[in-house]
Coordinates of C-alpha atoms (C1' of nucleotides) in Angstrom, one line a residue:
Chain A
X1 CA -21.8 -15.6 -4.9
X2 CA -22.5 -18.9 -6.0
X3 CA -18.7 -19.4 -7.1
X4 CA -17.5 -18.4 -3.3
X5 CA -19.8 -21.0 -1.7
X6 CA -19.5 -23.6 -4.1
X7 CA -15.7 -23.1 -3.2
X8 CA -16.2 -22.9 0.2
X9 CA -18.1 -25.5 1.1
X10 CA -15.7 -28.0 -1.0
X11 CA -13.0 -27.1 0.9
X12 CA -14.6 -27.1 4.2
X13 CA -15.2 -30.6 3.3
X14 CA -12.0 -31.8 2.6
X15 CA -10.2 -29.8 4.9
X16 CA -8.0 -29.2 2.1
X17 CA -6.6 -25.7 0.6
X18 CA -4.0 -26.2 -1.6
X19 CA -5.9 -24.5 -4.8
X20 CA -9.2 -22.6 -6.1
X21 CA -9.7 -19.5 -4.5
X22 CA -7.9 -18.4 -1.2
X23 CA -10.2 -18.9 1.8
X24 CA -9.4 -14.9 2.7
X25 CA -12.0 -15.7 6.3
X26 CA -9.4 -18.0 6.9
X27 CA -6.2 -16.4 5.8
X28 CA -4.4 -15.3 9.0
X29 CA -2.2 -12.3 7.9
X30 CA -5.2 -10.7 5.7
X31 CA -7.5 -11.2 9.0
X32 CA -4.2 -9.8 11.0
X33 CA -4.1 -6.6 8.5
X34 CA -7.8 -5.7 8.3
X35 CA -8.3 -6.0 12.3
X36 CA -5.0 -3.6 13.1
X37 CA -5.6 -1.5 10.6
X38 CA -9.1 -0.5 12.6
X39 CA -7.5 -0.8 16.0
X40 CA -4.9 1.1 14.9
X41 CA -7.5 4.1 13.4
X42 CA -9.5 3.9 16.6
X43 CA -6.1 4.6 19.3
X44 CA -4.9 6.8 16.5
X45 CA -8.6 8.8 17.1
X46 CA -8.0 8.5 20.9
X47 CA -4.0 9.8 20.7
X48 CA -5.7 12.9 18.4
X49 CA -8.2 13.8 20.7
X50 CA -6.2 13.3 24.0
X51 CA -2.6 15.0 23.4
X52 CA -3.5 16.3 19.5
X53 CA -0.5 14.2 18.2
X54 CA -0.9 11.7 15.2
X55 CA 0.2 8.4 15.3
X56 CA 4.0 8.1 14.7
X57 CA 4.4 11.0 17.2
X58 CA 1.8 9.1 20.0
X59 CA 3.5 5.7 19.1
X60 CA 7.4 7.0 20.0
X61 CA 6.3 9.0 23.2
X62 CA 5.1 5.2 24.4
X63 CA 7.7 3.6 23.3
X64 CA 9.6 6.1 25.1
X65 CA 7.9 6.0 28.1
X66 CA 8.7 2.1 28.0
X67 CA 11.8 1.9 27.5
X68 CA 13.7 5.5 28.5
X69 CA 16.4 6.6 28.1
X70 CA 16.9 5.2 24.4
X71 CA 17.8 6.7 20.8
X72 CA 16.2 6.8 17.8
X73 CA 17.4 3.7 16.1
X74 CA 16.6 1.6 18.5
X75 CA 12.7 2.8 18.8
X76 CA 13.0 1.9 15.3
X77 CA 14.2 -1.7 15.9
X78 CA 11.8 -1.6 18.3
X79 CA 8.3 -0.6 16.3
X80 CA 9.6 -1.6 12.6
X81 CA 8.5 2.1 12.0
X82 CA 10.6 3.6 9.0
X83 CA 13.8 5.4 10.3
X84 CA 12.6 8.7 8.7
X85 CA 9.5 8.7 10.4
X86 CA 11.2 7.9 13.7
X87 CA 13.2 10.9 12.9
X88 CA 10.7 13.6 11.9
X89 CA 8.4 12.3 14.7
X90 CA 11.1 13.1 17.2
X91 CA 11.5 16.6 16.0
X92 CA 8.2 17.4 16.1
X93 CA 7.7 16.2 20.0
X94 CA 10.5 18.4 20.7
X95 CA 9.4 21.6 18.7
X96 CA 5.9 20.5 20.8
X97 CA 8.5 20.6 24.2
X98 CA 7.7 17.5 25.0
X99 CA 11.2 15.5 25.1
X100 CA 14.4 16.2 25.0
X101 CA 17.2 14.7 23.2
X102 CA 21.0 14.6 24.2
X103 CA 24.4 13.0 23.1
X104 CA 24.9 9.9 24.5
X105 CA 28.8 10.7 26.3
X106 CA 30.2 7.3 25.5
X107 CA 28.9 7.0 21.8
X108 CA 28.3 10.5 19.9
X109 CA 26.4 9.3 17.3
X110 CA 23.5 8.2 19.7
X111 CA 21.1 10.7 20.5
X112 CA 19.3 9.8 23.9
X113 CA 15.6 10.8 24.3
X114 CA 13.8 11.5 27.4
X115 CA 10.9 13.3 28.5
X116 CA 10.4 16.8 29.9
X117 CA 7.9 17.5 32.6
X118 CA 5.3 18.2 30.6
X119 CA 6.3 15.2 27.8
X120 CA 5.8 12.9 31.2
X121 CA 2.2 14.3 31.6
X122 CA 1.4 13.7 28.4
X123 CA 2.2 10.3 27.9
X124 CA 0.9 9.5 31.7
X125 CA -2.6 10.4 30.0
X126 CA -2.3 8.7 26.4
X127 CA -1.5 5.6 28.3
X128 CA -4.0 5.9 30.9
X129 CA -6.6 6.4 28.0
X130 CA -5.4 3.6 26.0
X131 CA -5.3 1.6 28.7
X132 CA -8.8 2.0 28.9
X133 CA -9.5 1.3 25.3
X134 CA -7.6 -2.1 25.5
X135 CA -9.8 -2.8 28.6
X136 CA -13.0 -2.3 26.6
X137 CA -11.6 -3.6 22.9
X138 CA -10.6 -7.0 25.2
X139 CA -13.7 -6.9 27.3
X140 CA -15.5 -9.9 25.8
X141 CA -12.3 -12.5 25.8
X142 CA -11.6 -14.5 29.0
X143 CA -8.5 -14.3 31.3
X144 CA -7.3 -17.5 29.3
X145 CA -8.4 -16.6 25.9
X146 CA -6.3 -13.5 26.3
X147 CA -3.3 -15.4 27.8
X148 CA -3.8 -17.6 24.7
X149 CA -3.5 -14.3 22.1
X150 CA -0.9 -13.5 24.2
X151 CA 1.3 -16.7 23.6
X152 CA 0.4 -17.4 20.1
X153 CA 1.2 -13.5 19.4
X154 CA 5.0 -14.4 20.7
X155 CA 5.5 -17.6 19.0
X156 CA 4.7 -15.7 16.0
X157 CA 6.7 -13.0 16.5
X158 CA 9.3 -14.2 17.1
X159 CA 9.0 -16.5 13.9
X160 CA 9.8 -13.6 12.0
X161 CA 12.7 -12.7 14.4
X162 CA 14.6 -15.4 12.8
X163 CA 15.5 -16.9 9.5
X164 CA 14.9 -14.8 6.4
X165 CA 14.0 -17.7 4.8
X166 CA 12.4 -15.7 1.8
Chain B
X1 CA 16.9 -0.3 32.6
X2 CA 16.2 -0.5 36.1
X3 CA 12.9 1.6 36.3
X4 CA 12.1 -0.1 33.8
X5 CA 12.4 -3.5 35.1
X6 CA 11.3 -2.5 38.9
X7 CA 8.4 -1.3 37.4
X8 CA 7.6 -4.6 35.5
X9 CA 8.6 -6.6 38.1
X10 CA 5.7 -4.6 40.8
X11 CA 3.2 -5.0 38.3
X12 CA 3.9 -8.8 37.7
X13 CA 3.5 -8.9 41.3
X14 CA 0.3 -7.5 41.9
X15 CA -1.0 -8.2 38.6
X16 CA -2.8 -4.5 38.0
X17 CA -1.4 -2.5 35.5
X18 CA -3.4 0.8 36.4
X19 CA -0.5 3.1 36.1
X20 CA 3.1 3.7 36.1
X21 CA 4.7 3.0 32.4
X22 CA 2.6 1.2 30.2
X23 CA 3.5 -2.7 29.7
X24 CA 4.3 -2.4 25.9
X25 CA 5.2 -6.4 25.6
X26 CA 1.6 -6.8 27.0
X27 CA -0.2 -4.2 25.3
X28 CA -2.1 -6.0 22.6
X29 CA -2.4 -3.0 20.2
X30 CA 1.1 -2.5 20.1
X31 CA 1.8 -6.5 19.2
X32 CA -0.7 -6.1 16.9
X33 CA 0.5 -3.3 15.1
X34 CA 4.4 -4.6 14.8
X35 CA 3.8 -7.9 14.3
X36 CA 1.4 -6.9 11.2
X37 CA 3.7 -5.0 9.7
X38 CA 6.3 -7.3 9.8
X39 CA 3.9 -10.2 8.1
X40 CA 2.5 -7.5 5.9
X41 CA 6.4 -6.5 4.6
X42 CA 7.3 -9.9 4.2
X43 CA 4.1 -10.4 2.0
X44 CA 4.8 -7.2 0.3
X45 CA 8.5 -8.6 -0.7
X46 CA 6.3 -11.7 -2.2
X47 CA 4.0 -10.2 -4.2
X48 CA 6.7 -8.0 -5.6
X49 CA 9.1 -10.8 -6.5
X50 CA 5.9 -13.2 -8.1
X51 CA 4.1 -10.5 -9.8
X52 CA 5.8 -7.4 -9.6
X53 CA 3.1 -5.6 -7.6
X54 CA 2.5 -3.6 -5.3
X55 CA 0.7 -4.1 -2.1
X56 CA -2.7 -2.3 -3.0
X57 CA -2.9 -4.0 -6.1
X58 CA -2.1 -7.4 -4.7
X59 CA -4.6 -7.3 -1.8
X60 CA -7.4 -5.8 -4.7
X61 CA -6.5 -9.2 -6.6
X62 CA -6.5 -10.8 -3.5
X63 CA -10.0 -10.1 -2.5
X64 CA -11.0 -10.1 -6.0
X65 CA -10.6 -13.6 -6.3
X66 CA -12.3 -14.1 -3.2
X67 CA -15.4 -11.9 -3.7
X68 CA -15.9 -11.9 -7.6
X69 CA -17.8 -10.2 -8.5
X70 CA -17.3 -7.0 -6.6
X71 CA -17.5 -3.6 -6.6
X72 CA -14.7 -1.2 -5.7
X73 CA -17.0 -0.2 -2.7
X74 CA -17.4 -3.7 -1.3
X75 CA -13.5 -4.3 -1.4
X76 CA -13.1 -1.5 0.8
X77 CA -15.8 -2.7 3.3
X78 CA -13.8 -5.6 3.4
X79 CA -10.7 -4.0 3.7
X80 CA -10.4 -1.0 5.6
X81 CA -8.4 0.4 2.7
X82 CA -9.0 3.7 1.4
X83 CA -11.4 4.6 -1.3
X84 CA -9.4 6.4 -3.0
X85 CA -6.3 3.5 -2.7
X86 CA -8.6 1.1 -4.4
X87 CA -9.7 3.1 -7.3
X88 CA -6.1 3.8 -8.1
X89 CA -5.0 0.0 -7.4
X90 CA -8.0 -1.1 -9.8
X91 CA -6.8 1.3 -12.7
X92 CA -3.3 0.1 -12.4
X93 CA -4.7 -3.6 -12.5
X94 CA -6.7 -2.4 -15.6
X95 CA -3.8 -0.9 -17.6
X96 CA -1.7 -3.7 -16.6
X97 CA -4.4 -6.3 -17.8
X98 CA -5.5 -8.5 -15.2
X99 CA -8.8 -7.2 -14.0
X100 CA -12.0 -6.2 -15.9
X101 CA -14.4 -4.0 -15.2
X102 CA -17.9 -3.3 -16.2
X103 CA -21.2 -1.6 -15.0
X104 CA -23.6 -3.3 -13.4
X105 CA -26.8 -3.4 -15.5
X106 CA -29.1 -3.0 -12.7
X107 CA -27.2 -0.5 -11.0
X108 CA -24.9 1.6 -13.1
X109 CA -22.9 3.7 -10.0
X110 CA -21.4 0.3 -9.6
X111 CA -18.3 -0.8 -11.4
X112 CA -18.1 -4.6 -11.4
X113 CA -14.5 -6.0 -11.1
X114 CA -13.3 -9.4 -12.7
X115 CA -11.0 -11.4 -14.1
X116 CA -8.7 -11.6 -17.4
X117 CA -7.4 -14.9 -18.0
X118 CA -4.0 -13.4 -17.4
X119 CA -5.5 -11.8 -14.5
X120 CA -6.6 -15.3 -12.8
X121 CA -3.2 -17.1 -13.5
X122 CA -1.1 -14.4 -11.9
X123 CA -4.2 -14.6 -9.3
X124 CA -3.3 -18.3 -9.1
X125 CA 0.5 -17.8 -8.5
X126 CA 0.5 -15.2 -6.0
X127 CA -2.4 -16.9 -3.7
X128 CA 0.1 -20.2 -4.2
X129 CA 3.1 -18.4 -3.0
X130 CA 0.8 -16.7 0.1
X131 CA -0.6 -20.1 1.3
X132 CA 3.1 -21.4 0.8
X133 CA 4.5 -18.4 3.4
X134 CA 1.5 -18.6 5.5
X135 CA 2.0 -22.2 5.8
X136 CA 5.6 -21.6 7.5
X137 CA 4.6 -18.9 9.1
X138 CA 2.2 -20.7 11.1
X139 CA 3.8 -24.0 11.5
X140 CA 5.1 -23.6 15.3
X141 CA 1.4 -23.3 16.4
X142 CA -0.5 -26.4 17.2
X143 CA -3.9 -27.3 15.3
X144 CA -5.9 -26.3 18.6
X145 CA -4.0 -22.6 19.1
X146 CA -4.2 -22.2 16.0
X147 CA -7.8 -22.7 15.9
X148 CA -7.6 -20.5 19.1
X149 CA -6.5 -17.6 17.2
X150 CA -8.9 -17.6 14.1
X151 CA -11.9 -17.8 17.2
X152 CA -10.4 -14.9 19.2
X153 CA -9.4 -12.5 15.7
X154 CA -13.1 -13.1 14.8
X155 CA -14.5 -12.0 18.5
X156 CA -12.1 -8.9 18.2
X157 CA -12.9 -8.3 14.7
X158 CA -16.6 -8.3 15.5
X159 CA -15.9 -6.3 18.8
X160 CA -14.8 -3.2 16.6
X161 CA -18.0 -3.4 14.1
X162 CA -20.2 -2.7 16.8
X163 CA -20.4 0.0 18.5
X164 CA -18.2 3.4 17.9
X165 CA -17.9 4.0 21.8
X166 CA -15.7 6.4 21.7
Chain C
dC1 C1' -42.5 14.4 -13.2
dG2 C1' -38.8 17.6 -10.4
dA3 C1' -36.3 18.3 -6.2
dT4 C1' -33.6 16.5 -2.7
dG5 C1' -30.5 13.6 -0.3
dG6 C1' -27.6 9.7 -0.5
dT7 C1' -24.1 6.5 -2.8
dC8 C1' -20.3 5.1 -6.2
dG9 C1' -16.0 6.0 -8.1
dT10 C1' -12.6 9.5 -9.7
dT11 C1' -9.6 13.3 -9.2
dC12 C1' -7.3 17.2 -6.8
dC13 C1' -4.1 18.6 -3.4
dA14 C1' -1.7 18.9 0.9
dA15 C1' 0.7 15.9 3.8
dG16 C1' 3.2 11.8 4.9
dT17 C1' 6.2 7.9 3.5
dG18 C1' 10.3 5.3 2.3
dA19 C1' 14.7 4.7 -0.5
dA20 C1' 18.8 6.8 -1.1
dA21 C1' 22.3 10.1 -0.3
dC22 C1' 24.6 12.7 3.1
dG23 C1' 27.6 14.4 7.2
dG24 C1' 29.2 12.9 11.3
dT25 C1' 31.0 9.3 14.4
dT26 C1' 33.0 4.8 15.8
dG27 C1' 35.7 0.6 15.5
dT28 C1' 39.0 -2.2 13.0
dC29 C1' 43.0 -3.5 10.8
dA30 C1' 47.2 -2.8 8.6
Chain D
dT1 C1' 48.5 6.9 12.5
dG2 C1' 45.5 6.4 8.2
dA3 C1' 42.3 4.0 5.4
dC4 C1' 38.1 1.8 5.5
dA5 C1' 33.8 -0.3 6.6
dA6 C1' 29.9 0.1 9.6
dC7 C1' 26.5 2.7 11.9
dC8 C1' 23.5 6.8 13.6
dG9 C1' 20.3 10.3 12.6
dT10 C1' 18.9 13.9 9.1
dT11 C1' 17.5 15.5 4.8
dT12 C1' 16.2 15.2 0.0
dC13 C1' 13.2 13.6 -3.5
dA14 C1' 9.9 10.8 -5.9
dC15 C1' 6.0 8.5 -4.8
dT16 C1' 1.9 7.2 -2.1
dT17 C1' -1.7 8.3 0.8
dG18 C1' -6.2 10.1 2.6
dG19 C1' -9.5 14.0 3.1
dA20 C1' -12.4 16.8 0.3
dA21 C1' -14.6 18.2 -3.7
dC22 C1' -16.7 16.5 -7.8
dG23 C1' -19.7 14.4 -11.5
dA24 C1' -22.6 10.7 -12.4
dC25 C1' -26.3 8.0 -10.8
dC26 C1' -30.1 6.2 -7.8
dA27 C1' -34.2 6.4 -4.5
dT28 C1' -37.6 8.8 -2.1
dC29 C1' -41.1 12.0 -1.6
dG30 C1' -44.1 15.7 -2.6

DNA sequence: CGATGGTCGTTCCAAGTGAAACGGTTGTCA
DNA sequence: TGACAACCGTTTCACTTGGAACGACCATCG
């Protein structure tokens, strides 16, 4: 205990961070990690509870629902979700009868994916339900606050878009 | 493509969002979750080329540093990780000589968690090399949103360790 | 004391993950 | 055309993960 404060009060001081131990309170992809990973458990709870599917499943219905008619591969481009889990996640939502999956005519290796009736019902109430989570979880930041987060979660994004770089 | 884009287009317009498809480039969960990953795979890459560990292990280092000393229990309140993640990442780190581990006199359930000196220099070089990415990670945002952001992930951060609500 | 309920860390086991290999398809270029 | 590289989606396989059970330990209360 004494080592951490001693540490952080020097660097608050000088502003500076270049060695001694990493400031993780101030570390943005560590605070980035540890804050998805529970907003990630709690809509992974809600998708459970609502529709009974886990998360990869819950996760391509949306992405579905957003972007329809699209394949596989490009949910996975998409999500950065692991091509496998794109692809088991898929069979399983149709073994559950809840899209359905076609040849594209023009290009046979693309598989198309839609929704069947019931798949749209589904994903109308997993969206309306996290809908009203993100309402709640965003409650306490103001219209400009969020607009901020929004930006800055662009810029960032779209960071890593870019150069490898390492 | 074009239900998708009448559909963004009517909620730009009125500015609700209570239905029809949900706005995945404005749902914050969903930015969250793939712009984590994609931090958290870069940093992965890191850690794996400096040290030659896995991402467990690394974060357990990570927070070691940070924390020291520390139970295996308080790195997964601070975490989110798994219990059972950590004990595995800590006996790794053991056999592979970097972290200690001890029981506390006063207490002996708990398993204190520290340092070899080989331990705290490969500490030393893989917090380096994170500062170093973070660094150009972040180097697009201004001082103020950047500022912006560490306020807002702590409101949201505390938001989630209120209340279960649901 | 002794019993009971709670916590810490490990281990077991079923389930999920991701790297790699595969079959099938397309586009290119000679 | 035929050879070849690139790409899509699936499957296989070794590995990791997370829920549950477990043993060890502590605190409380009668």
């Amino acid at each position: 205990m004494p080592d951490k404060q001693e540490a952080a009060n020097k660097q608050r001081q000088t502003g500076k961070q270049d060695n001694g131990p990493l400031r993780l309170d101030r570390f943005i992809p560590y605070r980035l990690s540890v804050l998805t990973s529970r907003v990630t458990g709690r809509l992974a709870r809600e998708y459970e509870s609502v529709a009974g599917l886990q998360l990869p499943e819950a996760r391509v219905l949306t992405v579905l629902g957003f972007f329809k008619p699209i394949s596989s591969n490009a949910i996975v481009q998409h999500t950065s979700m692991d091509k496998a889990t794109v692809s088991r996640a898929v069979a399983r939502l149709i073994r559950l009868g809840l899209i359905t999956r076609k040849p594209d005519p023009t290009d046979r290796r693309l598989l198309v994916l839609g929704f069947t009736p019931r798949g749209q019902r589904t994903y109308d109430r997993l969206t309306s339900r996290a809908r009203a989570w993100e309402a709640w979880f965003l409650a306490e930041l103001k219209p400009s606050e969020r607009a901020g987060l929004e930006r800055i979660l662009a810029r960032l994004a779209r960071r890593l878009d870019g150069a490898t770089l390492g």
